[in-house]
Tab-separated table of C-alpha atoms in Angstrom:
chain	number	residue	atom	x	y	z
A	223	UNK	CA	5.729	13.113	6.513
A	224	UNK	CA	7.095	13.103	3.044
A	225	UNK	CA	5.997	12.279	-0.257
A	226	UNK	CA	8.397	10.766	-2.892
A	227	UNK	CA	7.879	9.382	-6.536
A	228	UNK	CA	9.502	5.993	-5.877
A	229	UNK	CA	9.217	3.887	-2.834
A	230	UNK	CA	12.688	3.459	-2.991
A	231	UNK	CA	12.983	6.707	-1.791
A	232	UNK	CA	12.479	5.227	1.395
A	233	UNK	CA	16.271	4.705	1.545
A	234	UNK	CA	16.953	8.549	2.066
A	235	UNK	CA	14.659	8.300	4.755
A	236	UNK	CA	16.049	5.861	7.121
A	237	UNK	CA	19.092	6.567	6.278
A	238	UNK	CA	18.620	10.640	7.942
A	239	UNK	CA	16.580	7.950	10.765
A	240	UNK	CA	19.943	6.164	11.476
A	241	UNK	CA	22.673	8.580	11.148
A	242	UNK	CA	24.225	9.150	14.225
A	243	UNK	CA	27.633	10.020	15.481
A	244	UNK	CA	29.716	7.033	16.722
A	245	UNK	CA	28.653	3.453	16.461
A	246	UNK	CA	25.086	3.328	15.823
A	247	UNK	CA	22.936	2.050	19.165
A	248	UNK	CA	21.263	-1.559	19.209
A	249	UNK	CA	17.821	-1.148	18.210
A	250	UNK	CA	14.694	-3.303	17.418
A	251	UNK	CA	12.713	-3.414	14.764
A	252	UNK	CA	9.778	-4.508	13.206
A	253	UNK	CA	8.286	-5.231	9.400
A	254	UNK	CA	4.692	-5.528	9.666
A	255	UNK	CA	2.515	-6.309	6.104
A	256	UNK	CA	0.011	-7.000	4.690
A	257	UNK	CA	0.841	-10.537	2.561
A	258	UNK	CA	4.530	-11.236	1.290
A	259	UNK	CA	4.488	-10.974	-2.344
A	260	UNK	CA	7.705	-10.102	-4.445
A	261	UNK	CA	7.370	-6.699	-4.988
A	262	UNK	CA	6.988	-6.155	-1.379
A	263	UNK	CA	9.916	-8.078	-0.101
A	264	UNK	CA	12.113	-6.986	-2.332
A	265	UNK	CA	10.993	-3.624	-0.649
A	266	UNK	CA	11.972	-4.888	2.616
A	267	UNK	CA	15.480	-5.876	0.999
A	268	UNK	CA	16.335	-2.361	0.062
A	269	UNK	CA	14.862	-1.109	3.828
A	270	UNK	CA	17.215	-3.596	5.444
A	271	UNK	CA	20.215	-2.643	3.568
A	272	UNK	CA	19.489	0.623	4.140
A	273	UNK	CA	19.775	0.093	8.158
A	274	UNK	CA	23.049	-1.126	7.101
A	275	UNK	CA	24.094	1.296	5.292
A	276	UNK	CA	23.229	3.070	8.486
A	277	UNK	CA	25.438	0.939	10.829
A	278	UNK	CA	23.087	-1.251	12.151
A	279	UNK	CA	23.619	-5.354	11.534
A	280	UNK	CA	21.610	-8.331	12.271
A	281	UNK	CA	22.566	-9.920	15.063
A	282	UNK	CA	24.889	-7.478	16.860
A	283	UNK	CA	23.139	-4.052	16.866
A	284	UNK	CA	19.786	-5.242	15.150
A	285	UNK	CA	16.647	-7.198	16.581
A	286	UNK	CA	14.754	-7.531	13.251
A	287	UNK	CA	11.114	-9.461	13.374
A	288	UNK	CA	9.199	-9.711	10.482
A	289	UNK	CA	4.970	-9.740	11.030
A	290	UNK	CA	2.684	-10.944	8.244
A	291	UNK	CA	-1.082	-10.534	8.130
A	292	UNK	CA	-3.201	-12.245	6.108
A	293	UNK	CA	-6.249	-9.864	5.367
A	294	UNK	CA	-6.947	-6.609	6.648
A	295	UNK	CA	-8.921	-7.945	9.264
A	296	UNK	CA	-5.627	-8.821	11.388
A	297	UNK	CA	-4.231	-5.906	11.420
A	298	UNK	CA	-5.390	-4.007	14.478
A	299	UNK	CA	-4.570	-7.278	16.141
A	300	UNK	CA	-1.423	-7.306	14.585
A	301	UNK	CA	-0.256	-3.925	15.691
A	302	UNK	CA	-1.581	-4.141	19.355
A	303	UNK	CA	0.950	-7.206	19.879
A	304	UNK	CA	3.388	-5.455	18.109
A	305	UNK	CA	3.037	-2.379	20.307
A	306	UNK	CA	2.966	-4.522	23.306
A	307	UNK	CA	6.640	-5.418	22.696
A	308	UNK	CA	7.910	-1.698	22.881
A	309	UNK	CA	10.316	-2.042	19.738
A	310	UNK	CA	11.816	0.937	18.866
A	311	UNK	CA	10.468	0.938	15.678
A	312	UNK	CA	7.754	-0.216	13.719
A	313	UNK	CA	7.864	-0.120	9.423
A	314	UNK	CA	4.894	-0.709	7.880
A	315	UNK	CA	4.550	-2.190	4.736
A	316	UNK	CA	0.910	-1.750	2.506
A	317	UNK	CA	-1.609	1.032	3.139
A	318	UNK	CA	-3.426	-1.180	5.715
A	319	UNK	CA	-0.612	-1.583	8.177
A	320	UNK	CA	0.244	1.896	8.071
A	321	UNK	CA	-3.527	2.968	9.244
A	322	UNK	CA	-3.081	0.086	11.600
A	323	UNK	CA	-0.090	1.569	13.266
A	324	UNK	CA	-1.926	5.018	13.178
A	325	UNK	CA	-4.759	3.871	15.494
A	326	UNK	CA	-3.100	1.763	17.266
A	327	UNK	CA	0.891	2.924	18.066
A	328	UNK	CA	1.330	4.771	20.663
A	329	UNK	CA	4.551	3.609	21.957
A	330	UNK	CA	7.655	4.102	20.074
A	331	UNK	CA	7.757	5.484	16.095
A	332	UNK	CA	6.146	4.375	12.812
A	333	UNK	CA	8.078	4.101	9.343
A	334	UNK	CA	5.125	3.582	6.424
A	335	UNK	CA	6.655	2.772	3.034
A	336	UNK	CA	5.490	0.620	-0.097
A	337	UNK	CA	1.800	2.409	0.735
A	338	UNK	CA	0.234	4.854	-2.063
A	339	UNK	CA	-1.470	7.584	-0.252
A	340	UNK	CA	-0.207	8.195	3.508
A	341	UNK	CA	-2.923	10.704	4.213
A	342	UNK	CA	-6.041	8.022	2.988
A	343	UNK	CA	-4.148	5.579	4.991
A	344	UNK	CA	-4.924	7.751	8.232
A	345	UNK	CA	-1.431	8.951	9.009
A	346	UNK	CA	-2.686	12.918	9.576
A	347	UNK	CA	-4.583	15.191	7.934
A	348	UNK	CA	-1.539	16.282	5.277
A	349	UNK	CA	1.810	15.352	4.231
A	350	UNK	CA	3.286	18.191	6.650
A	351	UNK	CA	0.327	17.511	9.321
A	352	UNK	CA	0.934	14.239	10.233
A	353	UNK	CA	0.955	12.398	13.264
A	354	UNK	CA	3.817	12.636	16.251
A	355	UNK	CA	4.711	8.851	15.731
A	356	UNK	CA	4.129	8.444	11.992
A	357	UNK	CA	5.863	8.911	9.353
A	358	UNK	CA	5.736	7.851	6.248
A	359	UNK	CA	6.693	7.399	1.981
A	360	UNK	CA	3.990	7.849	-0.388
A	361	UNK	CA	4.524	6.768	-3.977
A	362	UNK	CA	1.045	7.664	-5.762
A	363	UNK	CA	-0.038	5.556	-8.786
A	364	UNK	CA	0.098	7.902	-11.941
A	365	UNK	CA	-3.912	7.645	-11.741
A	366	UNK	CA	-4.445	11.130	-14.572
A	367	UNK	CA	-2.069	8.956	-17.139
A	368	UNK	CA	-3.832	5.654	-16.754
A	369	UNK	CA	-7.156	6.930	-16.919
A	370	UNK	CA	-6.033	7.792	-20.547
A	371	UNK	CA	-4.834	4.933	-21.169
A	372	UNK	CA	-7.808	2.836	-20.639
A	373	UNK	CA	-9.670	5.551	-22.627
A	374	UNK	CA	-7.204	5.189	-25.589
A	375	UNK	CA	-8.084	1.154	-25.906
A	376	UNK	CA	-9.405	0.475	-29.287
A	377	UNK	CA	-12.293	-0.786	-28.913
A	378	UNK	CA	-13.026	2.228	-27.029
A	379	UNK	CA	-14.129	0.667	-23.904
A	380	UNK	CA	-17.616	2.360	-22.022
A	381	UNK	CA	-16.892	0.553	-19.087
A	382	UNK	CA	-13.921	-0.340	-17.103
A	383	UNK	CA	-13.563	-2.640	-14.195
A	384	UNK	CA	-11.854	-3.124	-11.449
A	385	UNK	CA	-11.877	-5.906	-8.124
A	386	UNK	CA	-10.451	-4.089	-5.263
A	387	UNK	CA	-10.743	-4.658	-1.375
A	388	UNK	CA	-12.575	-1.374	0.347
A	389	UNK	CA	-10.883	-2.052	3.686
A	390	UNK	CA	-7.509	-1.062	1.955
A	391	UNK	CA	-7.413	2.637	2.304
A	392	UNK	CA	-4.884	3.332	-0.757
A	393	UNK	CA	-6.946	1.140	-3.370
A	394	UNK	CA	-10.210	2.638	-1.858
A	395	UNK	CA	-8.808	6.559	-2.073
A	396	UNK	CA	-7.859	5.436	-6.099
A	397	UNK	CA	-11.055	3.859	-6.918
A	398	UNK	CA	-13.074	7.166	-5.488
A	399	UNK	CA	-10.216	9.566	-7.425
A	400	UNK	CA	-10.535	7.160	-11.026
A	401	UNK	CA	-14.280	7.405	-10.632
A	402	UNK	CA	-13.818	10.839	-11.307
A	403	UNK	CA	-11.428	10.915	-13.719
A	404	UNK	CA	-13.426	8.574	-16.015
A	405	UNK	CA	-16.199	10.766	-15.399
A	406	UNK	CA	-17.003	12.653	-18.791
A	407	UNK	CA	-18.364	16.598	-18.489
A	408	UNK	CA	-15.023	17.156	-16.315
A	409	UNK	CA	-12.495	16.061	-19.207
A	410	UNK	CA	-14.910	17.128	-22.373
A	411	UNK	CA	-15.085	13.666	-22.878
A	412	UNK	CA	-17.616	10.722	-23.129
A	413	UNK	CA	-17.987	9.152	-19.971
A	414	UNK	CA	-16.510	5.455	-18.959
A	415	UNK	CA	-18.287	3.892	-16.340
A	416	UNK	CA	-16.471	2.125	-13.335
A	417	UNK	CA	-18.028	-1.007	-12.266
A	418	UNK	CA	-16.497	-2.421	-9.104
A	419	UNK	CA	-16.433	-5.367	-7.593
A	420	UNK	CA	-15.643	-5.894	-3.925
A	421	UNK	CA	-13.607	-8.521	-2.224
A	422	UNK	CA	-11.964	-9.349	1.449
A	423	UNK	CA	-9.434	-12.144	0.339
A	424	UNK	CA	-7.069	-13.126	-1.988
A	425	UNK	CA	-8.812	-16.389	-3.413
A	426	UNK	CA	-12.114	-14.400	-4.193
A	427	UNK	CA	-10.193	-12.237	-6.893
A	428	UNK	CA	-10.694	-14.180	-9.833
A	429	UNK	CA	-14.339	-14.927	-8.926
A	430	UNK	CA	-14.572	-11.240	-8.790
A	431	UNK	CA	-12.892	-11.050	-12.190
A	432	UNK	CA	-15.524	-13.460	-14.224
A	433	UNK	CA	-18.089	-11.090	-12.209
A	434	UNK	CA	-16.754	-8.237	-13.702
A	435	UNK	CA	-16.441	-9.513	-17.723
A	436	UNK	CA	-20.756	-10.396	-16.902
A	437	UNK	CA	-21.222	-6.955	-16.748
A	438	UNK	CA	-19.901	-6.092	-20.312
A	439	UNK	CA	-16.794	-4.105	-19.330
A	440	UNK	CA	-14.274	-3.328	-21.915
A	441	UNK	CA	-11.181	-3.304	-19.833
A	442	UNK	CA	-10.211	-4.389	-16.252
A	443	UNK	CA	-7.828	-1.805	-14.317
A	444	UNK	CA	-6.115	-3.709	-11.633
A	445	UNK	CA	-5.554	-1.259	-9.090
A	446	UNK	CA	-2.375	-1.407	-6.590
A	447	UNK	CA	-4.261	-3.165	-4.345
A	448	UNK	CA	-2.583	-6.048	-1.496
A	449	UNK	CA	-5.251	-8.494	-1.500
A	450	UNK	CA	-5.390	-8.549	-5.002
A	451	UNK	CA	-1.417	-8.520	-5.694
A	452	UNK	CA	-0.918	-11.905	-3.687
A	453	UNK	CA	-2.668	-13.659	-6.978
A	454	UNK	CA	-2.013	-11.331	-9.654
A	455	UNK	CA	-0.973	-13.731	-12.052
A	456	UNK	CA	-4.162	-15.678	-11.236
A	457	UNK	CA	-5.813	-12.650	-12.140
A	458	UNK	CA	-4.241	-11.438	-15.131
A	459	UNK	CA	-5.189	-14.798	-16.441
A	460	UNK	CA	-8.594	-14.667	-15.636
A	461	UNK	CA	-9.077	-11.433	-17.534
């Protein structure tokens, strides 16, 4: 397992995945996410070129099937029928579909990418302890630099919140860490509260949102979070 500042980085790893001597072999593969939003596919864009760049083309040496889940809930499902296929490999796409694939794969090789924390997502116990069939990008959020950021805000906000669904393990391992970063005896600094608000799908973030700004918060962090990202813009305006 690696860990790499930029998801993109993703590109150096399939590309040591499909360099071979010769032509390359016909393989199949499989996208599985959580959602479809734009950031995400244009992810998959830069993973597909790089299996071309590779030697590998759609339609002569490359079965490519896309899977899309709608909530979190789906994806052991997801993965099982996957896995009953025998493809020769599986990329995950989101922090859920990657701890999917790590319960569930047991046939054939994992690829995680556009996932924060591969570790929280259940992929082994440490970047170089991972799993035999996982593998996997992590591109952290810069969590120390936005925590002082929100602290910066004039008004100087004494409570932050922030909608995020626990059954994602990346936003869940964030929320815990910014919890402690807000914290104030560890920083020598006045403490900002993090009030939370749980969700399971997409259409119950803004409710969330108008929860939140009840409870007197100053600020609203939206975490990297997939359920949430599907109606940002719904979001943003709520705030």
């Amino acid at each position: 397992m690696i860990q790499m500042g930029r998801v993109w980085s993703v590109l150096v790893l399939l590309a040591a995945l499909t360099a071979c001597a010769g032509p390359a072999p016909a393989k199949r593969v499989v996208y599985a996410s959580l959602g479809a939003e734009p950031t995400l596919l244009e992810c998959q864009a830069a993973v597909t070129a790089a299996l071309e760049a590779g030697g590998y083309e759609l339609g002569r040496n490359l079965d490519l099937k896309r899977v899309v889940v709608d909530s979190p809930a789906e994806a052991a499902g997801a993965i099982t029928r996957i896995a009953a296929a025998r493809p020769d490999l599986v990329i995950t796409f989101t922090s859920t579909m990657l701890h999917a694939a790590s319960v569930g794969l047991r046939y054939g090789q994992a690829v995680g990418v556009y996932c924060y924390d591969p570790v929280a997502a259940g992929a082994g116990k440490a970047l170089d302890d991972h799993l035999p069939w996982v593998t996997a990008v992590g591109t952290p959020p810069p969590l120390v630099a936005v925590a002082s950021l929100l602290r910066g805000l004039e008004p100087r906000p004494t409570k932050v919140g922030v909608v995020y669904n626990p059954r994602e393990p990346g936003p869940k391992s964030q929320v815990a860490q910014m919890r402690l970063l807000l914290a104030g005896p560890r920083l020598q600094q006045p403490e900002v509260e993090l009030v939370t608000v749980e969700i399971d799908q997409p259409q119950d973030s803004v409710p969330a949102v108008a929860q939140l700004l009840t409870k007197g918060v100053g600020a609203v962090w939206k975490v990297g979070d997939a359920t949430v990202v599907r109606v940002a813009e719904d979001y943003c305006r709520a705030v």
